[in-house]
Amino acid sequence: MDFINQWGEIARGFPLKVSPFLDRSILRARNPPQIEFPHTEFSEIEDISNTSDLYTEEMVYESFSFDLDKLEKLKMAATKDGGLVKCSTFEALSAFIWRSRTQALKLHHDQKIKLLLVVDGRSRFDPPLPEHYFGNGVVFTSAHSTAGELTEKPLSFAVQLVREAIQRVTDRYMKSAIDYLQVNGGNASMNATLIISSWTRLSFETTDFGWGQPYLAGRTSLPGKELALFLSHPTDKKSINVLISFPTSSMKIFQKLMHI
């Protein structure tokens, strides 16, 4: 966003305000590497549900809008059984999308499943990454369950898994992940996996190339069938749009589950 917004400034004839911090050596792996955590985000999962057969169907891409009322209902649903006192909007929505996707794909009851969350690590490093650090500052963290357990237990169960995954991301965890990648590479199993990435806090609304603020900003496509992307609503900043893809038959089920 620093790059895009400064690009807009230059296009309008203004001088460069932000100098990017380009020294990526600050995220170099340690020598020797110190892998302190199991890093199950990269674990292999056997596809006992034969989901590869599903993906021979035509893929359908759709955006689902969650206004403030729907988001509040999700948070209430996540706490009504008494398992949780409160939860964040991101926790509730991530848990709901993960659970609904599992139901829509009709995964085998004993199918192991994985949720990968893309977490911004810039402020979680100690010390934090320098302001305007120009490079990748995110890390994967994961939640694990079986399809049966996730879909049969209350929403609070999924929310708790999401919360624990996010809380796991500390300075030590991220440095361990860097060392893990240095030793093992970064190829993660995508079987029965959903990746959630949130762009709701990116400052697209401040971008101006000379024609005013953008009406809508985001990806033009999804880079994989395993990704759900959270985007800000173009006119209502308290609402969230969820961009996701499914095989045709599964999308019909998912659409029904989205009626909150």
Short mmCIF file of N, CA, C and O in Angstrom, two decimals, residues 1-12 134 199 202-204 206-209 214 217-218:
data_model
loop_
_atom_site.label_atom_id
_atom_site.label_comp_id
_atom_site.label_asym_id
_atom_site.label_seq_id
_atom_site.Cartn_x
_atom_site.Cartn_y
_atom_site.Cartn_z
N MET A 1 0.82 -1.20 0.00
CA MET A 1 0.00 0.00 0.00
C MET A 1 0.85 1.25 0.00
O MET A 1 0.48 2.27 -0.59
N ASP A 2 2.01 1.20 0.66
CA ASP A 2 2.95 2.33 0.56
C ASP A 2 3.28 2.58 -0.91
O ASP A 2 3.26 3.72 -1.38
N PHE A 3 3.59 1.49 -1.62
CA PHE A 3 3.97 1.62 -3.03
C PHE A 3 2.82 2.20 -3.86
O PHE A 3 3.00 3.15 -4.63
N ILE A 4 1.61 1.64 -3.71
CA ILE A 4 0.47 2.08 -4.52
C ILE A 4 0.12 3.54 -4.23
O ILE A 4 -0.12 4.34 -5.15
N ASN A 5 0.09 3.88 -2.95
CA ASN A 5 -0.28 5.26 -2.60
C ASN A 5 0.78 6.27 -3.04
O ASN A 5 0.44 7.38 -3.50
N GLN A 6 2.05 5.91 -2.93
CA GLN A 6 3.09 6.82 -3.40
C GLN A 6 3.11 6.92 -4.92
O GLN A 6 3.40 7.98 -5.49
N TRP A 7 2.76 5.83 -5.57
CA TRP A 7 2.62 5.83 -7.04
C TRP A 7 1.55 6.86 -7.43
O TRP A 7 1.72 7.65 -8.36
N GLY A 8 0.42 6.86 -6.69
CA GLY A 8 -0.63 7.82 -6.96
C GLY A 8 -0.17 9.25 -6.71
O GLY A 8 -0.51 10.17 -7.46
N GLU A 9 0.62 9.46 -5.65
CA GLU A 9 1.14 10.80 -5.35
C GLU A 9 2.02 11.30 -6.50
O GLU A 9 1.89 12.45 -6.96
N ILE A 10 2.92 10.43 -6.98
CA ILE A 10 3.82 10.81 -8.07
C ILE A 10 3.03 11.10 -9.34
O ILE A 10 3.32 12.04 -10.09
N ALA A 11 1.99 10.28 -9.59
CA ALA A 11 1.16 10.48 -10.78
C ALA A 11 0.47 11.83 -10.76
O ALA A 11 0.17 12.42 -11.81
N ARG A 12 0.24 12.37 -9.56
CA ARG A 12 -0.42 13.68 -9.43
C ARG A 12 0.59 14.81 -9.30
O ARG A 12 0.22 15.96 -9.03
N PHE A 134 9.80 -2.63 3.04
CA PHE A 134 9.31 -2.97 1.71
C PHE A 134 9.62 -4.44 1.45
O PHE A 134 10.72 -4.80 1.05
N TRP A 199 -7.71 -8.28 3.77
CA TRP A 199 -7.18 -7.01 3.25
C TRP A 199 -8.02 -5.83 3.74
O TRP A 199 -7.92 -4.73 3.21
N LEU A 202 -6.10 -2.59 4.71
CA LEU A 202 -5.22 -1.93 3.75
C LEU A 202 -5.87 -0.62 3.30
O LEU A 202 -7.07 -0.56 3.07
N SER A 203 -5.05 0.39 3.14
CA SER A 203 -5.56 1.75 2.94
C SER A 203 -5.83 2.06 1.46
O SER A 203 -5.34 3.06 0.93
N PHE A 204 -6.64 1.22 0.82
CA PHE A 204 -6.98 1.48 -0.58
C PHE A 204 -7.74 2.80 -0.73
O PHE A 204 -7.64 3.46 -1.77
N THR A 206 -7.25 5.62 0.39
CA THR A 206 -6.42 6.82 0.29
C THR A 206 -5.70 6.91 -1.06
O THR A 206 -5.01 7.88 -1.33
N THR A 207 -5.86 5.90 -1.89
CA THR A 207 -5.20 5.88 -3.19
C THR A 207 -5.89 6.85 -4.16
O THR A 207 -7.11 6.83 -4.28
N ASP A 208 -5.11 7.68 -4.82
CA ASP A 208 -5.67 8.65 -5.77
C ASP A 208 -4.65 8.90 -6.88
O ASP A 208 -3.57 9.42 -6.64
N PHE A 209 -5.01 8.49 -8.10
CA PHE A 209 -4.14 8.70 -9.25
C PHE A 209 -4.53 9.95 -10.04
O PHE A 209 -4.05 10.17 -11.14
N PRO A 214 -10.79 5.44 -5.15
CA PRO A 214 -11.35 4.32 -5.90
C PRO A 214 -12.71 3.90 -5.35
O PRO A 214 -12.97 4.02 -4.14
N ALA A 217 -11.53 -1.74 -4.66
CA ALA A 217 -10.15 -2.17 -4.84
C ALA A 217 -10.00 -3.59 -4.32
O ALA A 217 -10.63 -3.98 -3.34
N GLY A 218 -9.17 -4.38 -5.00
CA GLY A 218 -8.94 -5.75 -4.57
C GLY A 218 -8.30 -6.54 -5.69
O GLY A 218 -7.88 -5.98 -6.70
#
